[in-house]
PDB file of N, CA and C in Angstrom:
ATOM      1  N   UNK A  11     -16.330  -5.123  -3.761  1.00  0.00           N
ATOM      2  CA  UNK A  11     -15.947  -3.859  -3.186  1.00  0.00           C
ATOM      3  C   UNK A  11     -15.024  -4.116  -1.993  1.00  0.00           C
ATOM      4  N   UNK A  12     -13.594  -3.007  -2.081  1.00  0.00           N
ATOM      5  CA  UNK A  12     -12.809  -3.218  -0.441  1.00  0.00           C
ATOM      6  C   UNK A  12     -13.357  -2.573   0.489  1.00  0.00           C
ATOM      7  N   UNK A  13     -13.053  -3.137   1.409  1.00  0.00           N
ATOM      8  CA  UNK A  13     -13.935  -2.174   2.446  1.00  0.00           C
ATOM      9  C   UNK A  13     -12.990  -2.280   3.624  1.00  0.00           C
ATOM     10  N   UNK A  14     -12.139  -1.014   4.790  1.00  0.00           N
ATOM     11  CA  UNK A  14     -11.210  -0.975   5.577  1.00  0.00           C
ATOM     12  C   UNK A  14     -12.444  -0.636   6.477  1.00  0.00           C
ATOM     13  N   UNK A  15     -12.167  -1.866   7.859  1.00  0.00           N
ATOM     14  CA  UNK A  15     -13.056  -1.895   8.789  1.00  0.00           C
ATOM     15  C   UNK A  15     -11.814  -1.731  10.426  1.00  0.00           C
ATOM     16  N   UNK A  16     -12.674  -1.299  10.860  1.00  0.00           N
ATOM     17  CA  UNK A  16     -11.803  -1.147  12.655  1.00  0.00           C
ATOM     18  C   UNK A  16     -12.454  -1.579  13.321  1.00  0.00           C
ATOM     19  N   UNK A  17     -11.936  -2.488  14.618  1.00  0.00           N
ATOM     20  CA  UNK A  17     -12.639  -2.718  15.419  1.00  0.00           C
ATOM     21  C   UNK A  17     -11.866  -2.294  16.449  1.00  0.00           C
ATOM     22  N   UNK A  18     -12.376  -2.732  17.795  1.00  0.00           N
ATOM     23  CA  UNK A  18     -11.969  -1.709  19.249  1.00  0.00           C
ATOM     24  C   UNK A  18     -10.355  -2.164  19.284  1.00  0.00           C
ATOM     25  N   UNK A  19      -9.607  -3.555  18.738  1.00  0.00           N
ATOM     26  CA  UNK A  19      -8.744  -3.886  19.062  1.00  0.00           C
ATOM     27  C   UNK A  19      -7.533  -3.138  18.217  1.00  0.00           C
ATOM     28  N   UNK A  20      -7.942  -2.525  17.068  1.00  0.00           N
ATOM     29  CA  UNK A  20      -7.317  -1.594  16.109  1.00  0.00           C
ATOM     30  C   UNK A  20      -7.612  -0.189  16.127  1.00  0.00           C
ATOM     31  N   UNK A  21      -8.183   0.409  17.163  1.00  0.00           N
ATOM     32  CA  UNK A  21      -8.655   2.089  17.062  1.00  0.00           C
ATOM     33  C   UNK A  21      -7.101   2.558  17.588  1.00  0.00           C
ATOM     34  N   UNK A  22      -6.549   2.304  17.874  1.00  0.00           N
ATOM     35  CA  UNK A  22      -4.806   2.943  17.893  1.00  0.00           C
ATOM     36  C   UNK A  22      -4.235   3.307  17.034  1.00  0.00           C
ATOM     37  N   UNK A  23      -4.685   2.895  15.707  1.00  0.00           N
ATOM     38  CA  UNK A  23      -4.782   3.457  14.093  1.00  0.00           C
ATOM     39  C   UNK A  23      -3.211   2.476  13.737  1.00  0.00           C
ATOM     40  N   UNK A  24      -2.622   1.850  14.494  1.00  0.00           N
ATOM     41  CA  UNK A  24      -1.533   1.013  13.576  1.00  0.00           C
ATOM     42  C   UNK A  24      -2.101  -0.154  12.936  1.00  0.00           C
ATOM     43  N   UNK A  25      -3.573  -0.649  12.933  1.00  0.00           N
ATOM     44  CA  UNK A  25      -3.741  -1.658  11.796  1.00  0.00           C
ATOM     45  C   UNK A  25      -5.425  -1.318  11.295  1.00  0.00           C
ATOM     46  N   UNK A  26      -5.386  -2.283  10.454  1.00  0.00           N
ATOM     47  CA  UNK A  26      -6.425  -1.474   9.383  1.00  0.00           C
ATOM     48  C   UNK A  26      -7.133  -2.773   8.900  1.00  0.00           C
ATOM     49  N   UNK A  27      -8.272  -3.387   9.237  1.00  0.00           N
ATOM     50  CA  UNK A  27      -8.289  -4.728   8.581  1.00  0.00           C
ATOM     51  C   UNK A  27      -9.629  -4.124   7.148  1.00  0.00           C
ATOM     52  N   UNK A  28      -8.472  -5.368   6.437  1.00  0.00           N
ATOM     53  CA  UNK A  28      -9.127  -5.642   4.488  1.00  0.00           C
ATOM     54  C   UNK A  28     -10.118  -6.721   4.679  1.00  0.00           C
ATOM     55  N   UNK A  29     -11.093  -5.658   4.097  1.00  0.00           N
ATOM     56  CA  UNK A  29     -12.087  -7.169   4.105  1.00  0.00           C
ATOM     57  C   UNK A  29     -12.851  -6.756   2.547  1.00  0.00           C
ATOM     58  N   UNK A  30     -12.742  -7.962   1.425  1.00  0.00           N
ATOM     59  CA  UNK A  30     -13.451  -8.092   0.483  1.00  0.00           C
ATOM     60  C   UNK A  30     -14.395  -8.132   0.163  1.00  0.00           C
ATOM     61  N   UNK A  31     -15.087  -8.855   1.278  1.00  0.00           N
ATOM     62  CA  UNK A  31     -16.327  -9.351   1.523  1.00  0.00           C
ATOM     63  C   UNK A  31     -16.553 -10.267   2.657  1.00  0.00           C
ATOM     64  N   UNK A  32     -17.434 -10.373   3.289  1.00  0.00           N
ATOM     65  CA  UNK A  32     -17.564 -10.851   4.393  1.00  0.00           C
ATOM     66  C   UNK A  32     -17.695 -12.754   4.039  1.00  0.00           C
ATOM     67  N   UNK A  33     -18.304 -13.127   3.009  1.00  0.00           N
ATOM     68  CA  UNK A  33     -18.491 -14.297   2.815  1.00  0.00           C
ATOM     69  C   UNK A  33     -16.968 -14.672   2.074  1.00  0.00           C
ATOM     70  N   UNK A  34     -16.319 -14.022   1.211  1.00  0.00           N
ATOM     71  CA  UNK A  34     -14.949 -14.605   1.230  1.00  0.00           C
ATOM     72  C   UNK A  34     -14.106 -14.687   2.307  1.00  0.00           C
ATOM     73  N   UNK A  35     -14.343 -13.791   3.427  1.00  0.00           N
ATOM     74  CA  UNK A  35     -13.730 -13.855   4.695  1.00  0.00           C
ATOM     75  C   UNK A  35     -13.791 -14.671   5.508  1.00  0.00           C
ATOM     76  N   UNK A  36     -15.046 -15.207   5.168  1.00  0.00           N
ATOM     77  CA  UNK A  36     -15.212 -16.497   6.122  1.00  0.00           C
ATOM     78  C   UNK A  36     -14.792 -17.486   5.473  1.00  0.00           C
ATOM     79  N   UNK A  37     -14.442 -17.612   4.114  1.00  0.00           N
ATOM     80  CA  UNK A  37     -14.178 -18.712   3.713  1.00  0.00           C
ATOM     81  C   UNK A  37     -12.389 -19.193   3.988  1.00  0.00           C
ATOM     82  N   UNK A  38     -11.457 -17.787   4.729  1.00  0.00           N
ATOM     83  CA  UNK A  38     -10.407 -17.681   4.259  1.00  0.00           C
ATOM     84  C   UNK A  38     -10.460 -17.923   5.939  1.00  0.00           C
ATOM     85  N   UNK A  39     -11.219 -17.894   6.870  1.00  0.00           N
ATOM     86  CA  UNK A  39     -11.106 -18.389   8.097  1.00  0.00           C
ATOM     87  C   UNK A  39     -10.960 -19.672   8.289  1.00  0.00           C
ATOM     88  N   UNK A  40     -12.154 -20.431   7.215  1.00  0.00           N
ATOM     89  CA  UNK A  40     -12.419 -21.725   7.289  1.00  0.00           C
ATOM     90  C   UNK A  40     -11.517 -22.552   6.883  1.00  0.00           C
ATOM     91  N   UNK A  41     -10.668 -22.085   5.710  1.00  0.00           N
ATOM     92  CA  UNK A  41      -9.470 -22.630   5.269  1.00  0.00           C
ATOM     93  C   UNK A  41      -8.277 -22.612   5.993  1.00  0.00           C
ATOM     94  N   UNK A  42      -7.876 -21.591   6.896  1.00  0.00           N
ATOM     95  CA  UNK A  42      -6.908 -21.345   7.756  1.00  0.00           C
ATOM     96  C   UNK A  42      -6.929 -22.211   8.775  1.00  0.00           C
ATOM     97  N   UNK A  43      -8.519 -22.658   9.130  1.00  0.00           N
ATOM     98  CA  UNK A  43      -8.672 -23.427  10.423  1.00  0.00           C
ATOM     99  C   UNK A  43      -8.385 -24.810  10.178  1.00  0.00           C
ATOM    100  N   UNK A  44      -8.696 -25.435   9.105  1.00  0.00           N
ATOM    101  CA  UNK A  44      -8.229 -26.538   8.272  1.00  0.00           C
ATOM    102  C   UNK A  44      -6.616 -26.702   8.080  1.00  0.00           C
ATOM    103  N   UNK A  45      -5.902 -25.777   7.778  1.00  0.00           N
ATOM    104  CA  UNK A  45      -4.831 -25.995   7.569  1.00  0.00           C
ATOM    105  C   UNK A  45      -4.367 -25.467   8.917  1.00  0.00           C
ATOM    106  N   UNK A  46      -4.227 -25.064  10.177  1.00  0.00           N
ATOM    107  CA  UNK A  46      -3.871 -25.163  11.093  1.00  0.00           C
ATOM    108  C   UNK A  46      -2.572 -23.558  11.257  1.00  0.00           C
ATOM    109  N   UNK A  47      -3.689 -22.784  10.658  1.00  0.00           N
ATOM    110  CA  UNK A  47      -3.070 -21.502  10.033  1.00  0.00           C
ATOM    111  C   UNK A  47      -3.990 -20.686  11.133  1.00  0.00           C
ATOM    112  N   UNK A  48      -3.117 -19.769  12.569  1.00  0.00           N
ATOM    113  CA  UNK A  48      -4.005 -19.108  13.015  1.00  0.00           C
ATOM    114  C   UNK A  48      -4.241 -17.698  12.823  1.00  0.00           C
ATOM    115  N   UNK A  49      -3.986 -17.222  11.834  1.00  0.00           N
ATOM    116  CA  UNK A  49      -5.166 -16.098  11.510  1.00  0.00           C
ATOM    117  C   UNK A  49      -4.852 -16.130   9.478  1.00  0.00           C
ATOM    118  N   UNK A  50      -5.412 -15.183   9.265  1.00  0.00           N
ATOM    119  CA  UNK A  50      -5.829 -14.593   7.811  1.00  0.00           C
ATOM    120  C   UNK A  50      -4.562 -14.285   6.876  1.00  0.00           C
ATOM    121  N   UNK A  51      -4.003 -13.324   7.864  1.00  0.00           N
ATOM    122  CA  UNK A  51      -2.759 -12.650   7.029  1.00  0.00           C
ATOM    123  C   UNK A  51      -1.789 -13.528   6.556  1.00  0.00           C
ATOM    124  N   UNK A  52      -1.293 -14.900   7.289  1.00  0.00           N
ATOM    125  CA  UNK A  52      -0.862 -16.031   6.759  1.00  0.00           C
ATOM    126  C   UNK A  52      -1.026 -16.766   5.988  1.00  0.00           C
ATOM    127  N   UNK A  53      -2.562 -16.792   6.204  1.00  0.00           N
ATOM    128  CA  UNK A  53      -3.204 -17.579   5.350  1.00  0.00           C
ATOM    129  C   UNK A  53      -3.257 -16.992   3.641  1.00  0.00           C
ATOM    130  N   UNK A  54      -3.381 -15.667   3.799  1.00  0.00           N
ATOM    131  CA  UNK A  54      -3.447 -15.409   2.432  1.00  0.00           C
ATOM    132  C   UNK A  54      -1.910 -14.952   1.836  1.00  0.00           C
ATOM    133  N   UNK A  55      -1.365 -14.623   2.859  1.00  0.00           N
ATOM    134  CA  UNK A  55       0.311 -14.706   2.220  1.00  0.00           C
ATOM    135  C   UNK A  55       0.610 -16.383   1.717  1.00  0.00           C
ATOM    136  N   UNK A  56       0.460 -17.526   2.491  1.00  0.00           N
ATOM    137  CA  UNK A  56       0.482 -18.561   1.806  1.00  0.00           C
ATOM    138  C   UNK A  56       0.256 -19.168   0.425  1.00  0.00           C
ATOM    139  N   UNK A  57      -1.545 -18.388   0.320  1.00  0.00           N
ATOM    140  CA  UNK A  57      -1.788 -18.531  -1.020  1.00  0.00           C
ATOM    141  C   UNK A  57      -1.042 -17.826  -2.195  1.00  0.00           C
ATOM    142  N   UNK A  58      -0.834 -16.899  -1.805  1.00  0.00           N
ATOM    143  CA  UNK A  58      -0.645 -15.741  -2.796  1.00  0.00           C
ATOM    144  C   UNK A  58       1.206 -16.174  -2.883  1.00  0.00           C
ATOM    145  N   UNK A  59       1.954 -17.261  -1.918  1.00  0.00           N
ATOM    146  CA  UNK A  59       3.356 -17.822  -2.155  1.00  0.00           C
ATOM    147  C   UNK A  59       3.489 -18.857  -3.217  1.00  0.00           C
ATOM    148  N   UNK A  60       2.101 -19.558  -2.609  1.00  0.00           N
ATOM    149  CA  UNK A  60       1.688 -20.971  -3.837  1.00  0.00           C
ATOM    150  C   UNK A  60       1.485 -20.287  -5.387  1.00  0.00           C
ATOM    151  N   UNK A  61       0.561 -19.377  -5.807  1.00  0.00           N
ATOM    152  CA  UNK A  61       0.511 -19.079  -6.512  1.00  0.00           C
ATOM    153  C   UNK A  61       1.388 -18.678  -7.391  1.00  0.00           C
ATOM    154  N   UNK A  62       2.203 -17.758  -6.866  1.00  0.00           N
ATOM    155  CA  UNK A  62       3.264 -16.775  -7.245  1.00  0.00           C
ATOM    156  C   UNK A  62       4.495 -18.417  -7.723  1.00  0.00           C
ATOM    157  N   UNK A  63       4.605 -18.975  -7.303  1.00  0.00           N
ATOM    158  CA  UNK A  63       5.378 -20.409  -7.247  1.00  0.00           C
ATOM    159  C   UNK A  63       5.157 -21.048  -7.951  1.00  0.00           C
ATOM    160  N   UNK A  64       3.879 -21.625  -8.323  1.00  0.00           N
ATOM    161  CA  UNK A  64       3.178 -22.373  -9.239  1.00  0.00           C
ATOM    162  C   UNK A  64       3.061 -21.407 -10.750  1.00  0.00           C
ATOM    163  N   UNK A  65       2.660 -20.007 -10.759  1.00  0.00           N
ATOM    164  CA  UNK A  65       2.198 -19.658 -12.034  1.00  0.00           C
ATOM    165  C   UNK A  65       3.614 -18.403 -12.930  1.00  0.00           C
ATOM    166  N   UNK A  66       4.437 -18.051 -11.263  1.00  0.00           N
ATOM    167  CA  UNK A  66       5.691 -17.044 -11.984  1.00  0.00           C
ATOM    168  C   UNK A  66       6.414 -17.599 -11.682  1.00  0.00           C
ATOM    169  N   UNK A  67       7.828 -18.930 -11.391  1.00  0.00           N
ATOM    170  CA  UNK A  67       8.472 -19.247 -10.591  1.00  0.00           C
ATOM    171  C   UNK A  67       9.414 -18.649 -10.846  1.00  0.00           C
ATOM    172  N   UNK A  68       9.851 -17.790 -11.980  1.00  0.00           N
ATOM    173  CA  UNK A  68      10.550 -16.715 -12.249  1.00  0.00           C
ATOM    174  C   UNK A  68      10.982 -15.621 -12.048  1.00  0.00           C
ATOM    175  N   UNK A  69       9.664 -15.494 -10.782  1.00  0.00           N
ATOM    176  CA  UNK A  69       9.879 -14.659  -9.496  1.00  0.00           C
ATOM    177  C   UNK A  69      10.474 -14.996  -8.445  1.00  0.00           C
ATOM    178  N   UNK A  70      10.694 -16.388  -8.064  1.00  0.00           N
ATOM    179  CA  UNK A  70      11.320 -16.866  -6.966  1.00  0.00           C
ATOM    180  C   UNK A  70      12.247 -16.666  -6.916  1.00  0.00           C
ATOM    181  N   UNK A  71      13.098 -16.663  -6.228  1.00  0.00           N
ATOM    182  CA  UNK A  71      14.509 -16.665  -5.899  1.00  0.00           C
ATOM    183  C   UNK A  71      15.069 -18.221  -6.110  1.00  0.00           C
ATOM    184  N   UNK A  72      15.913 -18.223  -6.688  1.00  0.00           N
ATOM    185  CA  UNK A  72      16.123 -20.241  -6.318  1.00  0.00           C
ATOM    186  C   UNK A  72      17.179 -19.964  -4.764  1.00  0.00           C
ATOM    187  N   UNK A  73      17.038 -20.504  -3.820  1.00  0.00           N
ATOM    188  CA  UNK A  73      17.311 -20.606  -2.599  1.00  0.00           C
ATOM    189  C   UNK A  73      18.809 -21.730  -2.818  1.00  0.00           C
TER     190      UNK A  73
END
């Protein structure tokens, strides 16, 4: 289930944090902290670059 959570640092209503689940969330912390990635949104744009790279590269642009 998604679930859009606020905390005091987002009640200004310009951000909205996604959370899947709390135990995949931590896992996407733990991985970020490992790879020297400081927060989430990077971290999962990263994955979701690898992926997109590795499984459509037909989507890429060739640079």
């Amino acid at each position: 289930m998604i679930q859009y959570e606020m905390n005091q640092s987002q009640t200004n209503g310009k951000r909205i944090g996604l959370v899947v689940s709390r135990d995949f969330d931590q896992v996407l912390k733990e991985v970020a902290a490992k790879n020297n990635i400081q927060n989430k949104s990077l971290m999962i744009r990263h994955i979701l670059q690898t992926y997109i790279s590795n499984e459509h590269p037909e989507l890429v642009s060739a640079e």
